[in-house]
mmCIF file of C-alpha atoms in Angstrom:
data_model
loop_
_atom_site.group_PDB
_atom_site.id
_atom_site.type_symbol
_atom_site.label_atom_id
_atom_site.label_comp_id
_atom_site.label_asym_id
_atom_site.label_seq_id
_atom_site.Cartn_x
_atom_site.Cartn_y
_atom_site.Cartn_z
ATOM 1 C CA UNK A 92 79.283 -113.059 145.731
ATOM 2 C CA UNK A 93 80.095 -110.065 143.776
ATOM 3 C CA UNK A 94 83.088 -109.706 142.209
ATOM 4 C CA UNK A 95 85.898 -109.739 139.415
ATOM 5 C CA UNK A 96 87.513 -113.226 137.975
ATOM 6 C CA UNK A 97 90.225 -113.887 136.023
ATOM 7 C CA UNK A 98 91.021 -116.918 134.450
ATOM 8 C CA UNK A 99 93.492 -118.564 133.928
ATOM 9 C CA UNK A 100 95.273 -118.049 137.236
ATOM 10 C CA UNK A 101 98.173 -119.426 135.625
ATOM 11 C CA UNK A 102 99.047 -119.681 131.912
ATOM 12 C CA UNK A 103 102.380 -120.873 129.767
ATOM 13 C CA UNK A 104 102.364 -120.465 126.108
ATOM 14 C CA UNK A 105 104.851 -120.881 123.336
ATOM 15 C CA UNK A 106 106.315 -117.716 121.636
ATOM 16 C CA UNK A 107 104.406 -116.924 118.392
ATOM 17 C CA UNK A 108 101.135 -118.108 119.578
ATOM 18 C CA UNK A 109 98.455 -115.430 120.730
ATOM 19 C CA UNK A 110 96.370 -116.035 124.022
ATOM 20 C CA UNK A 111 93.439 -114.486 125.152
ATOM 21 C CA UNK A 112 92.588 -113.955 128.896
ATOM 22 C CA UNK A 113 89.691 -113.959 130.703
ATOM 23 C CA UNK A 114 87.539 -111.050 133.004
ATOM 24 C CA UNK A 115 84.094 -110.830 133.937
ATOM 25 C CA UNK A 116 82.591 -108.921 136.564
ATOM 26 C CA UNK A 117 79.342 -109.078 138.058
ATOM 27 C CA UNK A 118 79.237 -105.732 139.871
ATOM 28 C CA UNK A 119 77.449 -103.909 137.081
ATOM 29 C CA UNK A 120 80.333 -101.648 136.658
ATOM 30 C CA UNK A 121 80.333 -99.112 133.235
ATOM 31 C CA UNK A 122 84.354 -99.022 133.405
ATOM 32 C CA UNK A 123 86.559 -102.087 132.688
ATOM 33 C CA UNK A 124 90.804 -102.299 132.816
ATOM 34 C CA UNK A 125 93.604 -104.143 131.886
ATOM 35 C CA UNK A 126 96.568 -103.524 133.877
ATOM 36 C CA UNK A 127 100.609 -105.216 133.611
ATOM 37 C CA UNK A 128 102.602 -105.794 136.663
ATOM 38 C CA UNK A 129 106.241 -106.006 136.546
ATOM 39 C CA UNK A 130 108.117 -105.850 139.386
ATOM 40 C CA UNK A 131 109.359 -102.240 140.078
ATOM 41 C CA UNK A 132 107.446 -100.603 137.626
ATOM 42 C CA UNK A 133 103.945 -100.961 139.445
ATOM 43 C CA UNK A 134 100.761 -101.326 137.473
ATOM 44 C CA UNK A 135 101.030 -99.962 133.408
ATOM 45 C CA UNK A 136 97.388 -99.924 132.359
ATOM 46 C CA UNK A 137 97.197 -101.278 129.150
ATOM 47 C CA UNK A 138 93.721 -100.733 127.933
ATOM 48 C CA UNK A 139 90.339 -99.700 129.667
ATOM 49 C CA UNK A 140 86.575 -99.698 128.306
ATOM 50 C CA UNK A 141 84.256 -96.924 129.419
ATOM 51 C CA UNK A 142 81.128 -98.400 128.366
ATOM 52 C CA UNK A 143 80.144 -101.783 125.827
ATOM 53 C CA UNK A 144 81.293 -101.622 122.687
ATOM 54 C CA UNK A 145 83.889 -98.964 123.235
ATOM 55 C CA UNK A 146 87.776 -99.162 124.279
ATOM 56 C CA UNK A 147 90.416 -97.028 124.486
ATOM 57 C CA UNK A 148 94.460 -97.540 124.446
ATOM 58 C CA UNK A 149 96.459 -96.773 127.585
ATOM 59 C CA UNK A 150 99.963 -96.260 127.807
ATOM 60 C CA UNK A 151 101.434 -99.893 126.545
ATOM 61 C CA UNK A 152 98.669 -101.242 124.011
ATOM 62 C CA UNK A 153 101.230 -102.712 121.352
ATOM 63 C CA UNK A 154 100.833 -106.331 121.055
ATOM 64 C CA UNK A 155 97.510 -106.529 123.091
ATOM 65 C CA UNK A 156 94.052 -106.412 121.733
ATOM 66 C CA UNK A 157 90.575 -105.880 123.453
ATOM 67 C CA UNK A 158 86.883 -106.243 123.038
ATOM 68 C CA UNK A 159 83.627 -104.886 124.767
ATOM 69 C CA UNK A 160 81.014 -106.797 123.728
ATOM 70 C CA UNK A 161 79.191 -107.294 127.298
ATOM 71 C CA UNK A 162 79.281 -104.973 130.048
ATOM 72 C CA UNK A 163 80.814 -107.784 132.254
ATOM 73 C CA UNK A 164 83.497 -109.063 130.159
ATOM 74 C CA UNK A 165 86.153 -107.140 128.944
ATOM 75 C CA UNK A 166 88.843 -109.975 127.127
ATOM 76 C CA UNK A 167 92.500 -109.071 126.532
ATOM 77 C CA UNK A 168 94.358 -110.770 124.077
ATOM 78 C CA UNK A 169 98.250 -111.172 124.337
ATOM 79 C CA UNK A 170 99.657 -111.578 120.139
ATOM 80 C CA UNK A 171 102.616 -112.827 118.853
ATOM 81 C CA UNK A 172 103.480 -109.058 118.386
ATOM 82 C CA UNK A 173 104.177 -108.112 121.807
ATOM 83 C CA UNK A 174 107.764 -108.436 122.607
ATOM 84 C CA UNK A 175 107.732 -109.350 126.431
ATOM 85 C CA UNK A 176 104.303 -110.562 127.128
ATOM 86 C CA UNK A 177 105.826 -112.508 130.520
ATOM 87 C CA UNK A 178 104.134 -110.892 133.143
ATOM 88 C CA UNK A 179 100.991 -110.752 136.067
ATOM 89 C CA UNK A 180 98.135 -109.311 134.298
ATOM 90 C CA UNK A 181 95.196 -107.587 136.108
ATOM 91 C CA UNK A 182 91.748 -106.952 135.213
ATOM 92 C CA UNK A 183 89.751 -104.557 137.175
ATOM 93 C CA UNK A 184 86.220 -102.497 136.915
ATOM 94 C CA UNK A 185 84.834 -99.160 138.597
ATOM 95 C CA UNK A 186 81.262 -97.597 138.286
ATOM 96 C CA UNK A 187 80.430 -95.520 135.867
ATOM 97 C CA UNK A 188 78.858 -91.789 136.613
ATOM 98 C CA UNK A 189 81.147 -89.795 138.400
ATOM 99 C CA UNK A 190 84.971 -89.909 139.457
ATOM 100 C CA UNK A 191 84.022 -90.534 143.305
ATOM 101 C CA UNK A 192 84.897 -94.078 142.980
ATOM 102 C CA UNK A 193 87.669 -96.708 143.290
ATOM 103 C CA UNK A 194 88.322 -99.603 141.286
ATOM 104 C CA UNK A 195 88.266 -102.972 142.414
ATOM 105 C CA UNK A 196 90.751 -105.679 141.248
ATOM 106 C CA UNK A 197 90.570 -109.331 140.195
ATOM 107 C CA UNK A 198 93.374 -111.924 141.350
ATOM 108 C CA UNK A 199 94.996 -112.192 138.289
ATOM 109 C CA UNK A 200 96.637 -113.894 135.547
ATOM 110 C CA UNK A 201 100.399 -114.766 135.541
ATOM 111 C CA UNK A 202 101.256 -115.494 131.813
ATOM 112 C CA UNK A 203 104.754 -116.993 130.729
ATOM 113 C CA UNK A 204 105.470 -117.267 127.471
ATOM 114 C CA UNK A 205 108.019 -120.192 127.168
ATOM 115 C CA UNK B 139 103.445 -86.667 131.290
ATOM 116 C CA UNK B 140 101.662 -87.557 134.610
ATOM 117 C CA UNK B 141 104.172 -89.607 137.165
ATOM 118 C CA UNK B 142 103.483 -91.247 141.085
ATOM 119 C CA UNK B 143 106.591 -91.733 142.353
ATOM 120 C CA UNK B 144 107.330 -93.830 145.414
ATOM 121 C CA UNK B 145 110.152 -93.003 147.260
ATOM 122 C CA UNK B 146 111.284 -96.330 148.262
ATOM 123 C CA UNK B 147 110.821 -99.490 146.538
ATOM 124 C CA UNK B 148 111.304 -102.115 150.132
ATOM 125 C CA UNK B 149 110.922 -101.384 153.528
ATOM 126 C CA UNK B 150 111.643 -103.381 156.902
ATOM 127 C CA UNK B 151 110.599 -102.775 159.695
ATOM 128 C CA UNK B 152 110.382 -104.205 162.963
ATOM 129 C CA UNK B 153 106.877 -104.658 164.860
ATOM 130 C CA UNK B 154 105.869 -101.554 166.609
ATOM 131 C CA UNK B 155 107.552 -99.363 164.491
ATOM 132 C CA UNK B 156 106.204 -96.296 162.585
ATOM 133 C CA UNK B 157 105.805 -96.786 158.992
ATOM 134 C CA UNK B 158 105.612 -93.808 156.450
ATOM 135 C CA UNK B 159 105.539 -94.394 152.775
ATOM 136 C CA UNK B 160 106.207 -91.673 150.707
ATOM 137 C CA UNK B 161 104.376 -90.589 147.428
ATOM 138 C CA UNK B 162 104.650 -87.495 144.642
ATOM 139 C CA UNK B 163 102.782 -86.924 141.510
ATOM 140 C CA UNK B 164 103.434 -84.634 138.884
ATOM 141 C CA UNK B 165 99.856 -82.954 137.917
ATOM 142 C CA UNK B 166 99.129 -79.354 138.531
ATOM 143 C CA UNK B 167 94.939 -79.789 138.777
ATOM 144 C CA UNK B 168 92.600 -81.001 140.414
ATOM 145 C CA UNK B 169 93.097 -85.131 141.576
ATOM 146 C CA UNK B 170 92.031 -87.754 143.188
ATOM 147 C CA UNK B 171 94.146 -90.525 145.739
ATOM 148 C CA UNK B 172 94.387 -93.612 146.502
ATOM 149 C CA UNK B 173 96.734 -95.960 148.208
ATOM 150 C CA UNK B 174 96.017 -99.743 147.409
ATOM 151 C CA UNK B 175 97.479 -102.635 148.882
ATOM 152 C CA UNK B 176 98.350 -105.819 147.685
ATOM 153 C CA UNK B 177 98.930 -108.553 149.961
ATOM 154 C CA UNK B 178 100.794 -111.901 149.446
ATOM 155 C CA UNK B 179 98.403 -113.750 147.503
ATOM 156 C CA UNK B 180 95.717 -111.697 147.702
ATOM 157 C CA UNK B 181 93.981 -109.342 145.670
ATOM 158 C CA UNK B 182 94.537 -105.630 145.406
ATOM 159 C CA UNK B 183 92.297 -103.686 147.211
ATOM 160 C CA UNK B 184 91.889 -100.335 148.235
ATOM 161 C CA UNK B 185 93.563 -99.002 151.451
ATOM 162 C CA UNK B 186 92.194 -95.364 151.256
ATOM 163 C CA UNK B 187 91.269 -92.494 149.169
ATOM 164 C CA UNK B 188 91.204 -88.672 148.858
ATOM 165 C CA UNK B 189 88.458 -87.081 146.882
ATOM 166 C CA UNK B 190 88.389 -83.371 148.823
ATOM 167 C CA UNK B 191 87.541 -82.284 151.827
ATOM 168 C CA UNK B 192 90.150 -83.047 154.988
ATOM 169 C CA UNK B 193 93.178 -83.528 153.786
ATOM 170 C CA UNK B 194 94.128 -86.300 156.448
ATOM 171 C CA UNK B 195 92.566 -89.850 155.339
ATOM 172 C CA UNK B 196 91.884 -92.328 157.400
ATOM 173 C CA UNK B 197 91.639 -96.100 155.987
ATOM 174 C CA UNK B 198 91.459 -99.747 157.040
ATOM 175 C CA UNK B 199 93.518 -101.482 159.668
ATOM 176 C CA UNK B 200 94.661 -98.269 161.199
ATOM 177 C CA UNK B 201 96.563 -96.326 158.061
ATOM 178 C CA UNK B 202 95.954 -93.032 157.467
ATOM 179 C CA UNK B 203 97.572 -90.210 154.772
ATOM 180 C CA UNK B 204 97.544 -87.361 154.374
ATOM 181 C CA UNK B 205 97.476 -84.925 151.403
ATOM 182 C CA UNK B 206 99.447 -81.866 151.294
ATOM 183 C CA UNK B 207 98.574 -80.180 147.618
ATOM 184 C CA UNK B 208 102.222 -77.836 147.803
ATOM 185 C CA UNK B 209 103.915 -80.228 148.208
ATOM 186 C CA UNK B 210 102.204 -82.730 145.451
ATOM 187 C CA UNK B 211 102.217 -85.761 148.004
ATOM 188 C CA UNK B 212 99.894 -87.902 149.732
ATOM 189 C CA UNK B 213 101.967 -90.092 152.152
ATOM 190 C CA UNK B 214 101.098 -93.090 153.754
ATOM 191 C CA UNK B 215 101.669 -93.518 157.748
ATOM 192 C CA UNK B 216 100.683 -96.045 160.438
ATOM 193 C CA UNK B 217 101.737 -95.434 164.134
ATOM 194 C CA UNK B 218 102.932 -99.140 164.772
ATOM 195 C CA UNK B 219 102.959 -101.771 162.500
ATOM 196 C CA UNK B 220 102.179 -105.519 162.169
ATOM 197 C CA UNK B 221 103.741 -108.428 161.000
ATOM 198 C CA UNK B 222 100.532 -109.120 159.178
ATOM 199 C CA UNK B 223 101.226 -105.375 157.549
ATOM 200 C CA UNK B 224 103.692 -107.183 155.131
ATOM 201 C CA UNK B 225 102.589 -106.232 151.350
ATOM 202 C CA UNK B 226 103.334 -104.237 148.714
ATOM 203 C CA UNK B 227 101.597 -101.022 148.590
ATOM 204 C CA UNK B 228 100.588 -98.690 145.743
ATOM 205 C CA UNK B 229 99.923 -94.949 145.543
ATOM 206 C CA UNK B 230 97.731 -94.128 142.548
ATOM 207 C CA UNK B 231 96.912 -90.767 140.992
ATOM 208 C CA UNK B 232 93.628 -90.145 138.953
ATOM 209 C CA UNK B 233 93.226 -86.836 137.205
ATOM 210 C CA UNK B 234 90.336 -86.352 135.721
ATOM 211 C CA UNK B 235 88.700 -89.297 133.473
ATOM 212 C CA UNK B 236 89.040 -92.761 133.470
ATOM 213 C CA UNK B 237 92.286 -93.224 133.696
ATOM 214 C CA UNK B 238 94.480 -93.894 137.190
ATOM 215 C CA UNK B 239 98.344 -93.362 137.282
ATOM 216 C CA UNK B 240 100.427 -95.872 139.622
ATOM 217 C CA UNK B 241 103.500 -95.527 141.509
ATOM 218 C CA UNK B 242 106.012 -98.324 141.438
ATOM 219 C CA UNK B 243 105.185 -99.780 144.453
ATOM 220 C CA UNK B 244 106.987 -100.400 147.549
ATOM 221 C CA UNK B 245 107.412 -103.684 149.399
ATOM 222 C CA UNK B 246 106.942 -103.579 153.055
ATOM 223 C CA UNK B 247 108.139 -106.561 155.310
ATOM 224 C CA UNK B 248 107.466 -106.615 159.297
ATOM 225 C CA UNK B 249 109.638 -108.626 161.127
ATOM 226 C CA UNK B 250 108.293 -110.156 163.952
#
């Protein structure tokens, strides 16, 4: 089955401590996200990854951290340094090449920082 | 700065009714659309797109939108809906890149 997980689906942490969440994808997809969801403000993307080794900031990077080390995994790590970090988190990829494509969505990861 | 907007956050309908969900962006050039939907539970996944070509877009589980480039909107519309229609639903803007812009979304409950 091909396709995008996230794991934890659920995670609790204490404020001050950093967590790191999971995505991997096994579509062979170039392009890798990580989208917030709040509810009423839709999805904020928070970083994305056109190829390995290379990321780029979207619109609410402070407090998060990324890496890009293998084409299907694309970490995001939540630090003490991000003021709200409660929220649904979503991973997705898209292939690379061309703009005539969608992206495609993993189930998530609801993280509540206690 | 690049905006969807979604004109209404929650909708509720009855079964059988006509659903259209509006959406605006704020880009002068060239884009692509999407609507996505997310179910309860369930992933998000894509409802349809607009790349070029015909303007009217037809996607899964009898939606369609259409995009009307004066007027900066795509809206969503189904003839008679479901009770199994119940989601939220997303409009999302790219413009060029790899980036994607997303509306707030609006939450759709059928009653049955």
């Amino acid at each position: 089955d091909g396709g995008i997980t996230q794991s934890p689906k659920y995670l609790f942490r204490k404020e001050g401590q950093n967590v790191t969440l999971s995505c991997e994808q096994n579509l062979n997809h170039d392009a890798m996200y990580w989208y917030r969801q709040d509810p009423g403000q839709g999805l904020r993307l928070i970083y994305y990854s056109q190829i390995v080794n290379d990321f780029q900031k979207g619109d609410i990077a402070e407090g998060y951290s990324v890496s890009r080390e293998k084409k299907e995994s694309f970490p995001l790590t939540v630090t003490s340094a991000q003021k709200n970090p409660t929220a649904f988190y979503l991973c997705a990829s898209r292939p690379g090449g061309g703009s005539y494509n969608e992206q495609f969505f993993g189930p998530g990861t609801r993280l509540t920082v206690l | 700065a690049q905006s969807v907007s979604q004109h209404n956050h929650h909708v509720i309908l009855s079964e059988a009714a006509s659903l259209e969900l509006g959406c605006n962006y704020s880009y002068g050039g060239t884009v692509n659309l999407f609507w996505y939907v997310q179910y309860p539970g369930q992933h998000l996944q894509l409802l349809l797109k607009y790349f070029s070509g015909d303007p009217l877009v037809k996607g899964i589980k009898g939606f369609e939108a259409e995009f009307i480039k004066s007027k900066f909107s795509f809206n969503l519309r189904k003839p008679s809906v479901q009770w199994s229609d119940t989601a939220e639903y997303f409009c999302a803007v790219r413009t060029g890149g790899f980036k994607t812009i997303f509306g707030a979304g609006t939450r759709l409950f059928v009653k049955a």
